[in-house]
PDB file of C-alpha atoms and ligand atoms in Angstrom:
ATOM      1  CA  MET A1347     -75.003 -47.830-111.606  1.00 97.00           C
ATOM      2  CA  GLU A1348     -74.915 -44.184-110.517  1.00 98.00           C
ATOM      3  CA  VAL A1349     -77.679 -42.200-112.265  1.00 98.00           C
ATOM      4  CA  VAL A1350     -77.264 -38.424-112.418  1.00 98.00           C
ATOM      5  CA  VAL A1351     -80.070 -36.256-113.836  1.00 98.00           C
ATOM      6  CA  ASN A1352     -79.299 -32.761-115.103  1.00 98.00           C
ATOM      7  CA  ALA A1353     -81.614 -30.267-116.790  1.00 98.00           C
ATOM      8  CA  ALA A1354     -82.119 -26.559-117.308  1.00 98.00           C
ATOM      9  CA  THR A1355     -85.505 -25.002-116.560  1.00 98.00           C
ATOM     10  CA  SER A1356     -87.160 -21.616-116.620  1.00 98.00           C
ATOM     11  CA  VAL A1357     -88.230 -20.195-113.244  1.00 98.00           C
ATOM     12  CA  ASP A1358     -91.663 -21.747-113.879  1.00 98.00           C
ATOM     13  CA  GLY A1359     -90.097 -25.209-114.275  1.00 98.00           C
ATOM     14  CA  LYS A1360     -90.344 -25.577-118.055  1.00 98.00           C
ATOM     15  CA  LEU A1361     -87.747 -27.417-120.165  1.00 98.00           C
ATOM     16  CA  SER A1362     -88.784 -25.818-123.453  1.00 97.00           C
ATOM     17  CA  THR A1363     -91.659 -23.960-125.102  1.00 97.00           C
ATOM     18  CA  ARG A1364     -95.151 -25.378-125.614  1.00 96.00           C
ATOM     19  CA  GLU A1365     -94.087 -26.032-129.235  1.00 95.00           C
ATOM     20  CA  ARG A1366     -91.253 -28.198-127.787  1.00 91.00           C
ATOM     21  CA  ARG A1367     -88.784 -25.834-129.395  1.00 87.00           C
ATOM     22  CA  GLN A1368     -85.364 -26.001-127.732  1.00 88.00           C
ATOM     23  CA  VAL A1369     -84.523 -22.837-125.779  1.00 94.00           C
ATOM     24  CA  ARG A1370     -81.076 -21.712-124.651  1.00 96.00           C
ATOM     25  CA  ILE A1371     -81.793 -21.564-120.915  1.00 98.00           C
ATOM     26  CA  SER A1372     -78.211 -22.150-119.735  1.00 98.00           C
ATOM     27  CA  GLY A1373     -75.471 -19.590-120.239  1.00 97.00           C
ATOM     28  CA  ASP A1374     -71.850 -20.390-121.125  1.00 97.00           C
ATOM     29  CA  GLU A1375     -70.851 -21.211-117.525  1.00 98.00           C
ATOM     30  CA  ASP A1376     -73.694 -23.677-117.136  1.00 98.00           C
ATOM     31  CA  PHE A1377     -73.011 -25.332-120.501  1.00 98.00           C
ATOM     32  CA  ASP A1378     -69.411 -25.757-119.305  1.00 98.00           C
ATOM     33  CA  ARG A1379     -70.697 -27.385-116.085  1.00 98.00           C
ATOM     34  CA  VAL A1380     -72.812 -29.758-118.226  1.00 98.00           C
ATOM     35  CA  ASP A1381     -69.731 -30.511-120.342  1.00 98.00           C
ATOM     36  CA  ARG A1382     -67.870 -31.546-117.171  1.00 98.00           C
ATOM     37  CA  LEU A1383     -70.782 -33.828-116.241  1.00 98.00           C
ATOM     38  CA  ARG A1384     -70.667 -35.388-119.724  1.00 98.00           C
ATOM     39  CA  ALA A1385     -66.882 -35.834-119.514  1.00 98.00           C
ATOM     40  CA  ALA A1386     -67.286 -37.675-116.200  1.00 98.00           C
ATOM     41  CA  ALA A1387     -70.020 -39.996-117.512  1.00 98.00           C
ATOM     42  CA  ASP A1388     -69.782 -43.372-119.232  1.00 98.00           C
ATOM     43  CA  ALA A1389     -72.991 -42.606-121.132  1.00 98.00           C
ATOM     44  CA  VAL A1390     -75.545 -39.812-121.640  1.00 98.00           C
ATOM     45  CA  LEU A1391     -79.250 -40.684-121.936  1.00 99.00           C
ATOM     46  CA  VAL A1392     -82.194 -38.789-123.412  1.00 98.00           C
ATOM     47  CA  GLY A1393     -85.722 -39.818-124.358  1.00 98.00           C
ATOM     48  CA  VAL A1394     -86.715 -40.072-128.006  1.00 98.00           C
ATOM     49  CA  GLY A1395     -88.905 -36.970-127.510  1.00 97.00           C
ATOM     50  CA  THR A1396     -85.692 -35.000-127.015  1.00 98.00           C
ATOM     51  CA  VAL A1397     -84.075 -36.621-130.065  1.00 98.00           C
ATOM     52  CA  LEU A1398     -87.081 -35.698-132.234  1.00 97.00           C
ATOM     53  CA  ALA A1399     -87.221 -32.146-130.849  1.00 96.00           C
ATOM     54  CA  ASP A1400     -83.515 -31.243-130.616  1.00 96.00           C
ATOM     55  CA  ASP A1401     -81.462 -33.737-132.664  1.00 97.00           C
ATOM     56  CA  PRO A1402     -78.743 -33.573-129.965  1.00 98.00           C
ATOM     57  CA  HIS A1403     -75.132 -34.724-130.261  1.00 97.00           C
ATOM     58  CA  LEU A1404     -74.519 -35.338-126.530  1.00 98.00           C
ATOM     59  CA  GLY A1405     -70.729 -35.333-126.895  1.00 98.00           C
ATOM     60  CA  VAL A1406     -68.035 -33.624-124.844  1.00 98.00           C
ATOM     61  CA  LYS A1407     -67.512 -30.156-126.321  1.00 98.00           C
ATOM     62  CA  SER A1408     -64.097 -29.390-124.776  1.00 98.00           C
ATOM     63  CA  GLU A1409     -61.220 -30.931-126.721  1.00 98.00           C
ATOM     64  CA  ASP A1410     -59.059 -30.893-123.549  1.00 98.00           C
ATOM     65  CA  ARG A1411     -61.650 -33.032-121.783  1.00 98.00           C
ATOM     66  CA  ARG A1412     -61.899 -35.458-124.722  1.00 98.00           C
ATOM     67  CA  VAL A1413     -58.099 -35.799-124.744  1.00 98.00           C
ATOM     68  CA  GLN A1414     -58.087 -36.378-120.972  1.00 98.00           C
ATOM     69  CA  ARG A1415     -60.656 -39.161-121.366  1.00 98.00           C
ATOM     70  CA  LEU A1416     -58.470 -40.818-124.030  1.00 98.00           C
ATOM     71  CA  ARG A1417     -55.416 -40.533-121.727  1.00 98.00           C
ATOM     72  CA  ASN A1418     -57.477 -42.318-119.071  1.00 97.00           C
ATOM     73  CA  GLY A1419     -58.113 -45.192-121.483  1.00 97.00           C
ATOM     74  CA  ARG A1420     -61.722 -44.224-122.181  1.00 97.00           C
ATOM     75  CA  SER A1421     -63.455 -43.294-125.439  1.00 97.00           C
ATOM     76  CA  ALA A1422     -63.232 -39.584-126.328  1.00 98.00           C
ATOM     77  CA  ASN A1423     -66.996 -39.197-125.812  1.00 98.00           C
ATOM     78  CA  PRO A1424     -69.419 -41.031-123.539  1.00 98.00           C
ATOM     79  CA  ALA A1425     -71.826 -43.430-125.231  1.00 98.00           C
ATOM     80  CA  ARG A1426     -75.239 -42.038-126.237  1.00 98.00           C
ATOM     81  CA  VAL A1427     -78.389 -43.804-124.982  1.00 98.00           C
ATOM     82  CA  VAL A1428     -81.959 -43.189-126.200  1.00 98.00           C
ATOM     83  CA  ALA A1429     -85.058 -44.453-124.367  1.00 98.00           C
ATOM     84  CA  ASP A1430     -87.105 -45.212-127.476  1.00 98.00           C
ATOM     85  CA  SER A1431     -89.880 -47.767-126.856  1.00 98.00           C
ATOM     86  CA  ARG A1432     -91.018 -47.950-130.499  1.00 98.00           C
ATOM     87  CA  ALA A1433     -87.692 -47.226-132.237  1.00 98.00           C
ATOM     88  CA  ARG A1434     -88.758 -43.788-133.542  1.00 98.00           C
ATOM     89  CA  THR A1435     -85.201 -42.402-133.647  1.00 98.00           C
ATOM     90  CA  PRO A1436     -84.556 -41.130-137.205  1.00 98.00           C
ATOM     91  CA  PRO A1437     -81.757 -43.165-138.884  1.00 98.00           C
ATOM     92  CA  ASP A1438     -80.031 -39.875-139.787  1.00 98.00           C
ATOM     93  CA  ALA A1439     -80.111 -38.564-136.195  1.00 98.00           C
ATOM     94  CA  THR A1440     -76.869 -36.802-135.207  1.00 98.00           C
ATOM     95  CA  LEU A1441     -76.363 -39.104-132.215  1.00 98.00           C
ATOM     96  CA  LEU A1442     -76.011 -42.079-134.556  1.00 98.00           C
ATOM     97  CA  ASN A1443     -72.797 -40.644-136.002  1.00 98.00           C
ATOM     98  CA  ASP A1444     -69.386 -42.249-135.401  1.00 97.00           C
ATOM     99  CA  ASP A1445     -68.334 -39.935-132.547  1.00 97.00           C
ATOM    100  CA  ALA A1446     -69.411 -42.472-129.916  1.00 98.00           C
ATOM    101  CA  GLU A1447     -71.322 -45.695-129.425  1.00 98.00           C
ATOM    102  CA  THR A1448     -75.133 -45.355-129.391  1.00 98.00           C
ATOM    103  CA  TYR A1449     -77.532 -47.638-127.536  1.00 98.00           C
ATOM    104  CA  LEU A1450     -81.254 -47.648-128.277  1.00 98.00           C
ATOM    105  CA  LEU A1451     -83.393 -48.914-125.400  1.00 98.00           C
ATOM    106  CA  VAL A1452     -86.536 -50.334-127.002  1.00 98.00           C
ATOM    107  CA  SER A1453     -89.546 -52.416-125.925  1.00 98.00           C
ATOM    108  CA  GLU A1454     -91.034 -55.548-127.443  1.00 98.00           C
ATOM    109  CA  ALA A1455     -93.457 -53.218-129.277  1.00 98.00           C
ATOM    110  CA  ALA A1456     -90.700 -51.828-131.508  1.00 98.00           C
ATOM    111  CA  PRO A1457     -91.269 -52.790-135.180  1.00 98.00           C
ATOM    112  CA  PRO A1458     -88.524 -55.271-136.274  1.00 98.00           C
ATOM    113  CA  GLU A1459     -87.989 -53.440-139.594  1.00 98.00           C
ATOM    114  CA  ARG A1460     -87.251 -50.185-137.697  1.00 98.00           C
ATOM    115  CA  LEU A1461     -84.747 -52.059-135.535  1.00 98.00           C
ATOM    116  CA  ALA A1462     -83.002 -53.452-138.629  1.00 98.00           C
ATOM    117  CA  THR A1463     -82.767 -49.945-140.136  1.00 98.00           C
ATOM    118  CA  LEU A1464     -81.395 -48.454-136.925  1.00 98.00           C
ATOM    119  CA  ARG A1465     -78.872 -51.288-136.486  1.00 98.00           C
ATOM    120  CA  ASP A1466     -77.703 -50.568-140.055  1.00 98.00           C
ATOM    121  CA  ALA A1467     -77.332 -46.923-139.022  1.00 98.00           C
ATOM    122  CA  GLY A1468     -74.945 -47.997-136.247  1.00 97.00           C
ATOM    123  CA  ALA A1469     -77.142 -48.406-133.164  1.00 98.00           C
ATOM    124  CA  THR A1470     -76.794 -51.178-130.607  1.00 98.00           C
ATOM    125  CA  VAL A1471     -80.307 -52.257-129.584  1.00 98.00           C
ATOM    126  CA  ILE A1472     -81.213 -53.259-126.021  1.00 98.00           C
ATOM    127  CA  GLU A1473     -84.748 -54.625-125.535  1.00 98.00           C
ATOM    128  CA  ALA A1474     -86.480 -54.407-122.156  1.00 98.00           C
ATOM    129  CA  GLY A1475     -90.191 -54.125-121.372  1.00 98.00           C
ATOM    130  CA  GLU A1476     -93.400 -54.917-123.240  1.00 98.00           C
ATOM    131  CA  GLU A1477     -94.966 -51.592-124.336  1.00 97.00           C
ATOM    132  CA  GLN A1478     -92.650 -49.011-122.733  1.00 97.00           C
ATOM    133  CA  VAL A1479     -88.964 -49.469-121.965  1.00 98.00           C
ATOM    134  CA  ASN A1480     -88.422 -51.048-118.544  1.00 98.00           C
ATOM    135  CA  LEU A1481     -85.661 -48.652-117.521  1.00 98.00           C
ATOM    136  CA  SER A1482     -84.459 -50.712-114.560  1.00 98.00           C
ATOM    137  CA  ALA A1483     -83.986 -53.852-116.675  1.00 98.00           C
ATOM    138  CA  ALA A1484     -82.411 -51.839-119.496  1.00 98.00           C
ATOM    139  CA  PHE A1485     -79.955 -50.230-117.059  1.00 98.00           C
ATOM    140  CA  ASP A1486     -78.904 -53.689-115.831  1.00 98.00           C
ATOM    141  CA  GLN A1487     -77.958 -54.507-119.439  1.00 98.00           C
ATOM    142  CA  LEU A1488     -76.147 -51.181-119.860  1.00 98.00           C
ATOM    143  CA  GLU A1489     -74.128 -51.995-116.747  1.00 98.00           C
ATOM    144  CA  THR A1490     -72.892 -55.199-118.372  1.00 98.00           C
ATOM    145  CA  GLU A1491     -71.682 -52.955-121.244  1.00 97.00           C
ATOM    146  CA  GLY A1492     -69.522 -51.006-118.748  1.00 97.00           C
ATOM    147  CA  VAL A1493     -71.844 -48.081-117.973  1.00 98.00           C
ATOM    148  CA  ASP A1494     -71.279 -47.309-114.290  1.00 98.00           C
ATOM    149  CA  ARG A1495     -72.105 -43.587-114.365  1.00 98.00           C
ATOM    150  CA  LEU A1496     -75.058 -42.465-116.473  1.00 98.00           C
ATOM    151  CA  LEU A1497     -75.928 -38.814-117.076  1.00 99.00           C
ATOM    152  CA  VAL A1498     -79.594 -38.209-117.970  1.00 98.00           C
ATOM    153  CA  GLU A1499     -80.358 -34.925-119.754  1.00 98.00           C
ATOM    154  CA  GLY A1500     -84.128 -35.324-120.203  1.00 93.00           C
ATOM    155  CA  GLY A1501     -86.750 -34.795-121.242  1.00 95.00           C
ATOM    156  CA  GLY A1502     -89.572 -34.530-118.756  1.00 98.00           C
ATOM    157  CA  LYS A1503     -91.270 -37.859-119.476  1.00 98.00           C
ATOM    158  CA  VAL A1504     -88.112 -39.893-119.045  1.00 98.00           C
ATOM    159  CA  ILE A1505     -87.052 -37.979-115.923  1.00 98.00           C
ATOM    160  CA  PHE A1506     -90.450 -38.659-114.308  1.00 98.00           C
ATOM    161  CA  SER A1507     -90.200 -42.390-115.132  1.00 98.00           C
ATOM    162  CA  LEU A1508     -86.741 -42.547-113.577  1.00 98.00           C
ATOM    163  CA  PHE A1509     -87.986 -40.955-110.346  1.00 98.00           C
ATOM    164  CA  GLU A1510     -91.032 -43.247-110.384  1.00 97.00           C
ATOM    165  CA  ALA A1511     -88.749 -46.287-110.679  1.00 97.00           C
ATOM    166  CA  GLY A1512     -86.487 -44.998-107.873  1.00 97.00           C
ATOM    167  CA  LEU A1513     -83.482 -44.960-110.202  1.00 98.00           C
ATOM    168  CA  VAL A1514     -82.155 -41.406-109.649  1.00 98.00           C
ATOM    169  CA  ASP A1515     -79.155 -40.864-107.339  1.00 98.00           C
ATOM    170  CA  GLU A1516     -78.351 -37.194-108.007  1.00 98.00           C
ATOM    171  CA  LEU A1517     -80.272 -34.295-109.552  1.00 98.00           C
ATOM    172  CA  SER A1518     -78.948 -30.929-110.669  1.00 98.00           C
ATOM    173  CA  VAL A1519     -81.145 -28.215-112.129  1.00 98.00           C
ATOM    174  CA  PHE A1520     -80.014 -24.924-113.617  1.00 98.00           C
ATOM    175  CA  VAL A1521     -82.848 -22.426-113.161  1.00 98.00           C
ATOM    176  CA  GLY A1522     -82.471 -19.647-115.713  1.00 98.00           C
ATOM    177  CA  SER A1523     -83.920 -16.172-115.342  1.00 98.00           C
ATOM    178  CA  LEU A1524     -86.786 -16.499-117.781  1.00 97.00           C
ATOM    179  CA  VAL A1525     -90.451 -17.484-117.822  1.00 98.00           C
ATOM    180  CA  LEU A1526     -91.600 -19.812-120.608  1.00 97.00           C
ATOM    181  CA  GLY A1527     -95.161 -20.486-119.448  1.00 97.00           C
ATOM    182  CA  GLY A1528     -97.779 -22.694-121.063  1.00 96.00           C
ATOM    183  CA  ARG A1529     -99.524 -25.646-119.468  1.00 95.00           C
ATOM    184  CA  GLU A1530     -98.497 -27.824-122.428  1.00 95.00           C
ATOM    185  CA  ALA A1531     -94.809 -26.948-122.189  1.00 97.00           C
ATOM    186  CA  PRO A1532     -92.603 -29.862-120.970  1.00 97.00           C
ATOM    187  CA  THR A1533     -91.542 -29.593-117.326  1.00 98.00           C
ATOM    188  CA  LEU A1534     -88.715 -31.185-115.346  1.00 98.00           C
ATOM    189  CA  ALA A1535     -90.887 -34.211-114.476  1.00 98.00           C
ATOM    190  CA  ASP A1536     -93.989 -34.870-116.574  1.00 97.00           C
ATOM    191  CA  GLY A1537     -95.600 -38.308-116.982  1.00 95.00           C
ATOM    192  CA  GLU A1538     -98.520 -39.078-114.659  1.00 95.00           C
ATOM    193  CA  GLY A1539     -97.144 -37.074-111.725  1.00 96.00           C
ATOM    194  CA  PHE A1540     -96.991 -38.176-108.091  1.00 97.00           C
ATOM    195  CA  VAL A1541     -99.938 -37.904-105.688  1.00 97.00           C
ATOM    196  CA  GLU A1542     -98.040 -39.370-102.714  1.00 96.00           C
ATOM    197  CA  ASP A1543     -94.647 -40.918-101.964  1.00 94.00           C
ATOM    198  CA  PHE A1544     -92.873 -37.966-103.567  1.00 97.00           C
ATOM    199  CA  PRO A1545     -89.140 -38.534-104.128  1.00 97.00           C
ATOM    200  CA  ALA A1546     -87.182 -37.317-101.090  1.00 97.00           C
ATOM    201  CA  LEU A1547     -84.465 -34.839-102.057  1.00 98.00           C
ATOM    202  CA  GLU A1548     -81.607 -33.514 -99.927  1.00 98.00           C
ATOM    203  CA  LEU A1549     -80.374 -30.090-101.056  1.00 98.00           C
ATOM    204  CA  VAL A1550     -76.564 -30.349-101.169  1.00 98.00           C
ATOM    205  CA  GLY A1551     -75.581 -27.308-103.230  1.00 98.00           C
ATOM    206  CA  VAL A1552     -76.769 -23.876-104.360  1.00 98.00           C
ATOM    207  CA  ASP A1553     -74.571 -21.865-106.736  1.00 97.00           C
ATOM    208  CA  ARG A1554     -75.130 -18.713-108.719  1.00 97.00           C
ATOM    209  CA  LEU A1555     -74.017 -19.276-112.342  1.00 97.00           C
ATOM    210  CA  ASP A1556     -74.521 -17.043-115.368  1.00 94.00           C
ATOM    211  CA  ASP A1557     -77.804 -15.220-114.790  1.00 95.00           C
ATOM    212  CA  GLY A1558     -79.311 -18.124-112.879  1.00 98.00           C
ATOM    213  CA  VAL A1559     -78.798 -20.652-110.112  1.00 98.00           C
ATOM    214  CA  VAL A1560     -77.754 -24.313-109.978  1.00 98.00           C
ATOM    215  CA  LEU A1561     -79.552 -26.457-107.419  1.00 98.00           C
ATOM    216  CA  GLU A1562     -77.918 -29.790-106.558  1.00 98.00           C
ATOM    217  CA  TYR A1563     -79.717 -32.600-104.757  1.00 98.00           C
ATOM    218  CA  ARG A1564     -78.963 -36.072-103.506  1.00 98.00           C
ATOM    219  CA  VAL A1565     -81.979 -38.347-103.903  1.00 98.00           C
ATOM    220  CA  GLU A1566     -82.740 -40.340-100.768  1.00 92.00           C
ATOM    221  CA  SER A1567     -83.566 -44.002-101.407  1.00 75.00           C
TER     222      SER A1567
HETATM  223  N1  LIG B 886     -83.862 -27.692-120.918  1.00 73.76           N
HETATM  224  C1  LIG B 886     -83.340 -28.904-120.832  1.00 73.76           C
HETATM  225  O1  LIG B 886     -82.437 -29.166-120.033  1.00 73.76           O
HETATM  226  C2  LIG B 886     -83.856 -29.987-121.715  1.00 73.76           C
HETATM  227  C3  LIG B 886     -84.978 -29.785-122.494  1.00 73.76           C
HETATM  228  N2  LIG B 886     -85.505 -30.818-123.222  1.00 73.76           N
HETATM  229  C4  LIG B 886     -86.772 -30.593-123.933  1.00 73.76           C
HETATM  230  O2  LIG B 886     -87.725 -31.567-123.494  1.00 73.76           O
HETATM  231  C5  LIG B 886     -88.628 -31.857-124.560  1.00 73.76           C
HETATM  232  C6  LIG B 886     -88.727 -33.346-124.733  1.00 73.76           C
HETATM  233  O3  LIG B 886     -89.232 -33.932-123.558  1.00 73.76           O
HETATM  234  P1  LIG B 886     -90.393 -35.005-123.600  1.00 73.76           P
HETATM  235  O4  LIG B 886     -91.379 -34.638-124.653  1.00 73.76           O
HETATM  236  O5  LIG B 886     -90.871 -35.180-122.207  1.00 73.76           O
HETATM  237  O6  LIG B 886     -89.681 -36.302-124.147  1.00 73.76           O
HETATM  238  P2  LIG B 886     -88.532 -37.266-123.568  1.00 73.76           P
HETATM  239  O7  LIG B 886     -87.234 -36.833-124.112  1.00 73.76           O
HETATM  240  O8  LIG B 886     -88.672 -37.479-122.101  1.00 73.76           O
HETATM  241  O9  LIG B 886     -88.907 -38.618-124.328  1.00 73.76           O
HETATM  242  C7  LIG B 886     -90.128 -39.262-124.021  1.00 73.76           C
HETATM  243  C8  LIG B 886     -90.272 -40.505-124.860  1.00 73.76           C
HETATM  244  O10 LIG B 886     -89.307 -41.472-124.428  1.00 73.76           O
HETATM  245  C9  LIG B 886     -89.822 -42.755-124.689  1.00 73.76           C
HETATM  246  N3  LIG B 886     -89.698 -43.622-123.508  1.00 73.76           N
HETATM  247  C10 LIG B 886     -89.171 -44.857-123.540  1.00 73.76           C
HETATM  248  N4  LIG B 886     -89.235 -45.420-122.341  1.00 73.76           N
HETATM  249  C11 LIG B 886     -89.804 -44.530-121.525  1.00 73.76           C
HETATM  250  C12 LIG B 886     -90.136 -44.574-120.158  1.00 73.76           C
HETATM  251  N5  LIG B 886     -89.888 -45.651-119.395  1.00 73.76           N
HETATM  252  N6  LIG B 886     -90.732 -43.501-119.620  1.00 73.76           N
HETATM  253  C13 LIG B 886     -90.993 -42.403-120.379  1.00 73.76           C
HETATM  254  N7  LIG B 886     -90.702 -42.295-121.696  1.00 73.76           N
HETATM  255  C14 LIG B 886     -90.114 -43.371-122.261  1.00 73.76           C
HETATM  256  C15 LIG B 886     -91.295 -42.614-125.065  1.00 73.76           C
HETATM  257  O11 LIG B 886     -91.373 -42.780-126.460  1.00 73.76           O
HETATM  258  C16 LIG B 886     -91.609 -41.179-124.691  1.00 73.76           C
HETATM  259  O12 LIG B 886     -92.571 -40.608-125.550  1.00 73.76           O
HETATM  260  C17 LIG B 886     -88.084 -31.152-125.782  1.00 73.76           C
HETATM  261  O13 LIG B 886     -88.851 -29.983-125.989  1.00 73.76           O
HETATM  262  C18 LIG B 886     -86.654 -30.793-125.410  1.00 73.76           C
HETATM  263  O14 LIG B 886     -86.217 -29.605-126.060  1.00 73.76           O
HETATM  264  C19 LIG B 886     -84.920 -32.047-123.241  1.00 73.76           C
HETATM  265  C20 LIG B 886     -83.792 -32.283-122.518  1.00 73.76           C
HETATM  266  C21 LIG B 886     -83.166 -31.280-121.694  1.00 73.76           C
HETATM  267  N1  LIG B 887     -78.215 -27.942-119.829  1.00 73.76           N
HETATM  268  C1  LIG B 887     -78.986 -27.490-120.842  1.00 73.76           C
HETATM  269  N2  LIG B 887     -79.294 -26.182-120.934  1.00 73.76           N
HETATM  270  C2  LIG B 887     -80.084 -25.744-121.914  1.00 73.76           C
HETATM  271  O1  LIG B 887     -80.365 -24.440-121.976  1.00 73.76           O
HETATM  272  C3  LIG B 887     -80.584 -26.631-122.867  1.00 73.76           C
HETATM  273  N3  LIG B 887     -81.384 -26.187-123.888  1.00 73.76           N
HETATM  274  C4  LIG B 887     -80.214 -28.002-122.750  1.00 73.76           C
HETATM  275  N4  LIG B 887     -80.653 -28.899-123.636  1.00 73.76           N
HETATM  276  C5  LIG B 887     -80.093 -30.228-123.678  1.00 73.76           C
HETATM  277  O2  LIG B 887     -78.891 -30.257-124.418  1.00 73.76           O
HETATM  278  C6  LIG B 887     -79.042 -31.125-125.534  1.00 73.76           C
HETATM  279  C7  LIG B 887     -78.260 -30.624-126.718  1.00 73.76           C
HETATM  280  O3  LIG B 887     -76.974 -31.174-126.645  1.00 73.76           O
HETATM  281  P1  LIG B 887     -75.889 -30.973-127.805  1.00 73.76           P
HETATM  282  O4  LIG B 887     -75.429 -29.560-127.722  1.00 73.76           O
HETATM  283  O5  LIG B 887     -76.553 -31.278-129.112  1.00 73.76           O
HETATM  284  O6  LIG B 887     -74.801 -31.932-127.486  1.00 73.76           O
HETATM  285  C8  LIG B 887     -80.532 -31.138-125.775  1.00 73.76           C
HETATM  286  O7  LIG B 887     -80.973 -32.234-126.472  1.00 73.76           O
HETATM  287  C9  LIG B 887     -81.030 -31.171-124.357  1.00 73.76           C
HETATM  288  O8  LIG B 887     -80.854 -32.465-123.827  1.00 73.76           O
HETATM  289  N5  LIG B 887     -79.432 -28.408-121.723  1.00 73.76           N
END
């Protein structure tokens, strides 16, 4: 499976404010670039922290692109995937609507009654890992469901875990012209952080977009 990570940060590397309030960092051109990434993906993944903070939809915004996907024999929207160890996704979350299939990646620690509620709300549950989702094992199961290209939109904890597990193939970051600040504000890669064996990135693209810049990297394995 090809795993592509995309996020938008402030110049100081933050994904949102210290209150975890979603900020419009991207401008229209960058949101259109993200829409193209979504349209090219089989599924879009976020962590449950992002679901609780933003209640995202994760669908393709452009009708032309949705129509093109249908012409190509695909679903109009990519599937939605939530890394959600303890099944904390609210049953009325927007990404559980009928616009696309939704997979919840959970661990053995997820309460069975929560899983029953979320299955009733339309989710397909994939279990991998004891306390936290084992992303590598979960991705193997997603691949059997036909997910060959996965777009990851965040947040910082999930992105760090993916780098830690060596699962990221491509990374693109839109750096907007603003400073969010705050040591508690989520950054591109949170979690424990690396002290050695940092992921090796090859810079393959730099583009000015809106009032910011898009940096594109290939991740060396
Ligand atoms: N500017 C941008 O491009 C984006 C910004 N955001 C912002 O990021 C913030 C949310 O980020 P985070 O709090 O870091 O949450 P997150 O979205 O990374 O979710 C973290 C949660 O995912 C679950 N999880 C399951 N398996 C995991 C694993 N193997 N490794 C790590 N987590 C795992 C855990 O419950 C964990 O608490 C929000 O403020 C949101 O607005 C989110 C996405 C994109
Ligand atoms: N690329 C990008 N730029 C920003 O400025 C952002 N705030 C985000 N946030 C991400 O987009 C998700 C919302 O998606 P929907 O519009 O609801 O489909 C949000 O959850 C973040 O993952 N991204």
